[in-house]
Structure formats: structure tokens, C-alpha cells
Coordinates of N, CA and C in Angstrom, one line a residue:
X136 N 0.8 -1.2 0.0 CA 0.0 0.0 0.0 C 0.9 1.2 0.0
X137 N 0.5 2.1 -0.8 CA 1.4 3.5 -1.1 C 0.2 4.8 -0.7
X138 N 0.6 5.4 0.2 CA -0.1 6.6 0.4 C 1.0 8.1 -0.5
X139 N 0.4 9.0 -1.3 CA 0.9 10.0 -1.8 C -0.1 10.9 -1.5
X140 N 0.8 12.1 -0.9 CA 0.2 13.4 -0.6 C 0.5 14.2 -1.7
X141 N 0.1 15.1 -2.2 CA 0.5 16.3 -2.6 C 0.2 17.5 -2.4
X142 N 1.0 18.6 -2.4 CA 1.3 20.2 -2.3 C 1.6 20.8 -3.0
X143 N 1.7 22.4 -2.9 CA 2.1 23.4 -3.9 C 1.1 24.3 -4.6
X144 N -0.2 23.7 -5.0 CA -1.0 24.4 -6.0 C -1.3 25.7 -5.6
X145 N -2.1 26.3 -6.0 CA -2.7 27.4 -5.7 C -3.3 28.5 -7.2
X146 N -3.2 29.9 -6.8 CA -3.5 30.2 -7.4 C -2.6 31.3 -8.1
X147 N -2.7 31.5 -9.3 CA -1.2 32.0 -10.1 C -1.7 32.8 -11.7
X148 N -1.0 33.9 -11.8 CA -1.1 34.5 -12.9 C -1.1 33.6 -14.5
X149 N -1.7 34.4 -15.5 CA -0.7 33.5 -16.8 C 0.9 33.8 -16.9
X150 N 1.5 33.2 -17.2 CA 2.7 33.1 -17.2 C 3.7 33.4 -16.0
X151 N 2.8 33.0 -14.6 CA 3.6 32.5 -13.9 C 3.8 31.4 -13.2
X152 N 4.1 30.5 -12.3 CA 5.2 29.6 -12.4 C 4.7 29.4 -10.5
X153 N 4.6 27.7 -10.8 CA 4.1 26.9 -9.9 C 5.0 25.5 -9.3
X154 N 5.6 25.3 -8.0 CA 5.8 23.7 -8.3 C 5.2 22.7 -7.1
X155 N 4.7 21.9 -8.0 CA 4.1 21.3 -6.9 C 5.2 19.7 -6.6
X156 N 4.6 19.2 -4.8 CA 5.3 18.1 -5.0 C 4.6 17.2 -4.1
X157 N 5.1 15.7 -4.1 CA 4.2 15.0 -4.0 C 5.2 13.8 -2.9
X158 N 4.7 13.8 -2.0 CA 5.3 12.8 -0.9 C 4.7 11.3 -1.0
X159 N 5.5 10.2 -0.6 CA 4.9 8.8 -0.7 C 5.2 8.3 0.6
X160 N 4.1 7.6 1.1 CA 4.8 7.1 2.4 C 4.2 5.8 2.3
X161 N 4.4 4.4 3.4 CA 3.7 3.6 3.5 C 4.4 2.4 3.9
X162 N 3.5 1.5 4.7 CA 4.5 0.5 4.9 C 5.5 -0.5 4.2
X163 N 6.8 -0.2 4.7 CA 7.6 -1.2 4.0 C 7.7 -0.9 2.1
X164 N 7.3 0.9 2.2 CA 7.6 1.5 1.0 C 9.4 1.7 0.6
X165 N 9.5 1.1 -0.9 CA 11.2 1.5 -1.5 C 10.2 2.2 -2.6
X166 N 10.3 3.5 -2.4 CA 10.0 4.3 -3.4 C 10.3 4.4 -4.9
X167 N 12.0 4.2 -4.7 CA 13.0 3.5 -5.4 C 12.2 3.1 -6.9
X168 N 11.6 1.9 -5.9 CA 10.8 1.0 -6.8 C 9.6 1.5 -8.0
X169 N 9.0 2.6 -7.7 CA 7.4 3.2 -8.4 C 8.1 3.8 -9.4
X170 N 7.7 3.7 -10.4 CA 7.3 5.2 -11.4 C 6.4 6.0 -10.8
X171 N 6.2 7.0 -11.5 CA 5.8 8.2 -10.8 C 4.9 9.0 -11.9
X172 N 4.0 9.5 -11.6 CA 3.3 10.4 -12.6 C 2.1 11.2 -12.4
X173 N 1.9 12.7 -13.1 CA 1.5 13.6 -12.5 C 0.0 13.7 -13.7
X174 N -1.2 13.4 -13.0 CA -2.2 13.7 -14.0 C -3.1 15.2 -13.5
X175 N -4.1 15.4 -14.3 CA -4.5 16.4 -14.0 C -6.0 16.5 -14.3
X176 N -7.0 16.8 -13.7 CA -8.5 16.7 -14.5 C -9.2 18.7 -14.4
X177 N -9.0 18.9 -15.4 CA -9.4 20.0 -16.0 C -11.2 20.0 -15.0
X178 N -11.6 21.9 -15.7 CA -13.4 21.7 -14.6 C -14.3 20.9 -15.8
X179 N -14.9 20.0 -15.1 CA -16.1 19.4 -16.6 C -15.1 18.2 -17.9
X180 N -13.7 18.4 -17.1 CA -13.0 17.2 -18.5 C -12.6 16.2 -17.9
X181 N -12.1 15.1 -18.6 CA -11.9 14.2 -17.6 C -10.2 13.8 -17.3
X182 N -9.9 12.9 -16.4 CA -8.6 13.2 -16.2 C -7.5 12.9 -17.1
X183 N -6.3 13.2 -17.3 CA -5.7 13.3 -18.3 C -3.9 13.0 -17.6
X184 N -3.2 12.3 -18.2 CA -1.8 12.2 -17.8 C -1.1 13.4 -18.4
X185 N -0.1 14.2 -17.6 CA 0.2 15.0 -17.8 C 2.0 14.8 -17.8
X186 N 2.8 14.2 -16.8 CA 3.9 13.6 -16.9 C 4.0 12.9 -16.1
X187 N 5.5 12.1 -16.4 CA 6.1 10.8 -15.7 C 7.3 10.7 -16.0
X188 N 7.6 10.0 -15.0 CA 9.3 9.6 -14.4 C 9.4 8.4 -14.1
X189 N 10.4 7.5 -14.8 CA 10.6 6.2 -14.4 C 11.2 6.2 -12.9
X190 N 11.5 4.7 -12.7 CA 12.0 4.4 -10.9 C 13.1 4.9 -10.9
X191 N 14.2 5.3 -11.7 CA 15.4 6.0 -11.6 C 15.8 7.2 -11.9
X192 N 15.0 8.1 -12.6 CA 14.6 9.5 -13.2 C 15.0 9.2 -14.9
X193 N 16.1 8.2 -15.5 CA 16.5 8.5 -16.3 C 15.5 8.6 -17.8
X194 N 14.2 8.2 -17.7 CA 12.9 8.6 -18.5 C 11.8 9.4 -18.3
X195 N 11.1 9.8 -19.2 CA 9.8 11.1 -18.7 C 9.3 10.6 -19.6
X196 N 8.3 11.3 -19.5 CA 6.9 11.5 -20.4 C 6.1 12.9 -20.3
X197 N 6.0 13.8 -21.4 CA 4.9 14.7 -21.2 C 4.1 14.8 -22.3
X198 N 3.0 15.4 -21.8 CA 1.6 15.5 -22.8 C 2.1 16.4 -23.8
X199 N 2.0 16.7 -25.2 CA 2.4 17.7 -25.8 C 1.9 18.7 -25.2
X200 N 0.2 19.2 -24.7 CA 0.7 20.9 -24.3 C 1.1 21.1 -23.2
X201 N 2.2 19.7 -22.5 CA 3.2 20.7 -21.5 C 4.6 20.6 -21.7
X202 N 4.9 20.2 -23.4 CA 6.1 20.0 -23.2 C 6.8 21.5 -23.2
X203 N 8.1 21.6 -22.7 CA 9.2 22.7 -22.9 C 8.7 23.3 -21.5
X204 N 7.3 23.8 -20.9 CA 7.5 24.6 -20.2 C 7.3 23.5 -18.2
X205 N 6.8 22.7 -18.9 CA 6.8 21.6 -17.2 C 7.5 20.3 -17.1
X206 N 8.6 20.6 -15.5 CA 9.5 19.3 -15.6 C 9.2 18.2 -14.8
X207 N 9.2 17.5 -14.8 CA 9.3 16.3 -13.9 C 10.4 15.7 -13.2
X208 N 10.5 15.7 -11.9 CA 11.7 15.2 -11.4 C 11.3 14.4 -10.0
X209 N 12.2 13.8 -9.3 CA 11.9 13.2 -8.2 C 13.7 13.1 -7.7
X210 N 13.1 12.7 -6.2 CA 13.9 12.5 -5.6 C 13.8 11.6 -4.2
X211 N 14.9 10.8 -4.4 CA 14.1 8.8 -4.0 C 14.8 9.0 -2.7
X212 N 15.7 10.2 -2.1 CA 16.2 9.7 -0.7 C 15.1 10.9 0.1
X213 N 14.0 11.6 -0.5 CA 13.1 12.2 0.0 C 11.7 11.2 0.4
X214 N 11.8 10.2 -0.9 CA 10.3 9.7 -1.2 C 9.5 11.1 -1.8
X215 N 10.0 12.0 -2.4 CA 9.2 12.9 -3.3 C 9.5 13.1 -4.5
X216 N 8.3 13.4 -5.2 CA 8.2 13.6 -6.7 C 7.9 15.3 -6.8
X217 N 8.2 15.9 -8.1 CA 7.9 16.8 -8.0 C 8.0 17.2 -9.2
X218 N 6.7 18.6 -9.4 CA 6.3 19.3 -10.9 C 6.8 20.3 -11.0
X219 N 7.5 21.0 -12.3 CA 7.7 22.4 -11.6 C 7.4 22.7 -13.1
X220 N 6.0 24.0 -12.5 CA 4.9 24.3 -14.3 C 5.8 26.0 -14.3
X221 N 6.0 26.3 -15.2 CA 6.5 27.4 -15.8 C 5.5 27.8 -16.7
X222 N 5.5 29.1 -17.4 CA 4.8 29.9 -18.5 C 3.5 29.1 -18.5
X223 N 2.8 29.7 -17.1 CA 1.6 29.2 -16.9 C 0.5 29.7 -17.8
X224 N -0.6 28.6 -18.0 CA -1.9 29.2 -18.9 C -3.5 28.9 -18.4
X225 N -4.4 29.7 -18.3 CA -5.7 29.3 -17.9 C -5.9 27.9 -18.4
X226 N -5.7 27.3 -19.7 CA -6.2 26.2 -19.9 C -5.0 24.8 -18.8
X227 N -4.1 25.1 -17.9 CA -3.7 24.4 -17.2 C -4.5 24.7 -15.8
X228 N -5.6 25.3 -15.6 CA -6.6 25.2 -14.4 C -6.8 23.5 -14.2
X229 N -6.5 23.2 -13.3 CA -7.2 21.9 -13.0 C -6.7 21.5 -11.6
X230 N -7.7 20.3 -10.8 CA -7.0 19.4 -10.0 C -5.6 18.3 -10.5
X231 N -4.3 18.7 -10.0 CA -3.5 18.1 -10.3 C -3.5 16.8 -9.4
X232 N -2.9 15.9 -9.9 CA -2.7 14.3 -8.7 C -1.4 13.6 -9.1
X233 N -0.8 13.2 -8.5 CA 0.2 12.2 -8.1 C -0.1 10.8 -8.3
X234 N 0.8 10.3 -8.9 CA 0.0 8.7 -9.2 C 1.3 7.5 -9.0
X235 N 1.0 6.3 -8.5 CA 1.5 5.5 -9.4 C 1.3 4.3 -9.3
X236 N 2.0 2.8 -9.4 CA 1.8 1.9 -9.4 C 1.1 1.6 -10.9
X237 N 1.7 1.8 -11.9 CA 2.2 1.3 -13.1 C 3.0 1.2 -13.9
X238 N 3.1 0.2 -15.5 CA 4.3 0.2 -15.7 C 4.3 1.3 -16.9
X239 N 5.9 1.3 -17.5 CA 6.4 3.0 -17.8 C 7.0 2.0 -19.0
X240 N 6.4 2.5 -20.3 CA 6.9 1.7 -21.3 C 7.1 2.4 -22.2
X241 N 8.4 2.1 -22.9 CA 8.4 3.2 -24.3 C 8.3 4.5 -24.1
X242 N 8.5 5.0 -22.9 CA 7.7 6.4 -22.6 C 7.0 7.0 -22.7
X243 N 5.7 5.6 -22.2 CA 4.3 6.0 -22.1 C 4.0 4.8 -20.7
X244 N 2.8 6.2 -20.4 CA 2.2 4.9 -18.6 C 1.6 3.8 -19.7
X245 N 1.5 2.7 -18.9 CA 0.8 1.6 -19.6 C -0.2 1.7 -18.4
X246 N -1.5 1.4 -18.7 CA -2.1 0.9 -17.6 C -2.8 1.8 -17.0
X247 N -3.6 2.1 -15.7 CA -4.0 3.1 -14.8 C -3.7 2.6 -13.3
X248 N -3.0 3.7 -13.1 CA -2.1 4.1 -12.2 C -2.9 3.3 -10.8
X249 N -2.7 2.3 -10.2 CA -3.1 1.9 -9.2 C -3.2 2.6 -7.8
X250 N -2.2 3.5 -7.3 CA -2.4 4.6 -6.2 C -2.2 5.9 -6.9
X251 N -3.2 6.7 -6.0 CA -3.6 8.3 -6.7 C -3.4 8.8 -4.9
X252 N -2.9 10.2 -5.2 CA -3.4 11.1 -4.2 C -4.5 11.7 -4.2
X253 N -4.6 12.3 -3.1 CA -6.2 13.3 -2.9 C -6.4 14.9 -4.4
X254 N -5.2 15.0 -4.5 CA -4.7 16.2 -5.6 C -5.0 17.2 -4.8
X255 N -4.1 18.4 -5.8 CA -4.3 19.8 -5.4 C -4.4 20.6 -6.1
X256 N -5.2 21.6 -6.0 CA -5.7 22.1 -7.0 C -4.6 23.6 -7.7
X257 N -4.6 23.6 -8.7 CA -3.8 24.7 -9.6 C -4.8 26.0 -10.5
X258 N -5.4 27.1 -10.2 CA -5.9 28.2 -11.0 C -4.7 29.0 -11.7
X259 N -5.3 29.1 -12.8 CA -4.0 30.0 -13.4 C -5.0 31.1 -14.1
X260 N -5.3 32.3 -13.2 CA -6.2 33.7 -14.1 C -5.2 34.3 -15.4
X261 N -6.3 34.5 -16.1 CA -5.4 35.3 -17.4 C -4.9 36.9 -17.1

């Protein structure tokens, strides 16, 4: 069992700059071990993967409209993952979430993500 918290959201201009991060805890958790990945569900749309990081960092994944301006990184002697959104846009309003417990293939999630966090939410006013 994987518990994932996440933090950071709030509320933010267009084109400014957010990072959120995501803690894992749980019994007899090697973090080590998860891929990691950040979805997001827009108001009224449904949820959507937005990026991912294999169990070592050395792979990602992002949605085309986040690539260039949002990174994905983690860091395994924290047990945290973390987003960091730049050249923010109203169409990036949404509940963000932390996910994992899938496999990471070709540089795509396979599957749906077996543990999710509660998410947090991100407004970005124009």
C-alpha cells in the first residue's frame, strides 16, 4: 500500500510559475521502486496524464501541451516527486494528482495508475 500526498497548488497568474510536490509514504515503502506520474482533470473534462518519471529518473513522459514549459523530477532519498509548471496558462486550471503503481513503457504509462493522491488544485487567471 502507497499513500501519496500532494502540495504546492494554488493560485497563479498567466505566465507564472508553480511547483508542486508529491510525498509517498507507507508500509515497508522503496520508493526507489514506483514510477511516478502527475495527472491532472481540468473543470467538466476528464482526467488526463500530464507527466512521468521512471523508478530511476533517467525517463519522462509529457503531454504535448506541457512539453518545454513543465519538468518532472523526483527525488528517492526524499520519497518525493515533483512538478515544476512554468509559462503558466488558464487552460492548465485543473486538479493536479500524483499517481503510481504502473508500468512505464516506451515512454508511455501503460495501464492506470493503481495509487492516486487526494490532488491539489492549480488556477491560473489570465
Amino acid at each position: 500500500q502507497v499513500q501519496l500526498a500532494e502540495s504546492g497548488g494554488g493560485l497563479v497568474q498567466a505566465g507564472g510559475s508553480l511547483r508542486l510536490s508529491c510525498t509517498a509514504s507507507g508500509p515497508e515503502l522503496i520508493y526507489s521502486h514506483y514510477n511516478m506520474a502527475w495527472f491532472r482533470q481540468p473543470p467538466g473534462k476528464e482526467r488526463e496524464g500530464v507527466a512521468a518519471i521512471s523508478v530511476g529518473g533517467a525517463n519522462t513522459y509529457y503531454a504535448d501541451p506541457v512539453k518545454g514549459r513543465f519538468t518532472v523530477s523526483r527525488d528517492n532519498s526524499k520519497n518525493t516527486l515533483y512538478l515544476q509548471m512554468n509559462s503558466l496558462k488558464p487552460e492548465d486550471t485543473a486538479m493536479y494528482y500524483c499517481a503510481s503503481g504502473f508500468q512505464f513503457e516506451a515512454g508511455h504509462i501503460v495501464g492506470v495508475p493503481k495509487y492516486w493522491g487526494q490532488g491539489t488544485q492549480v488556477t491560473v487567471s489570465p
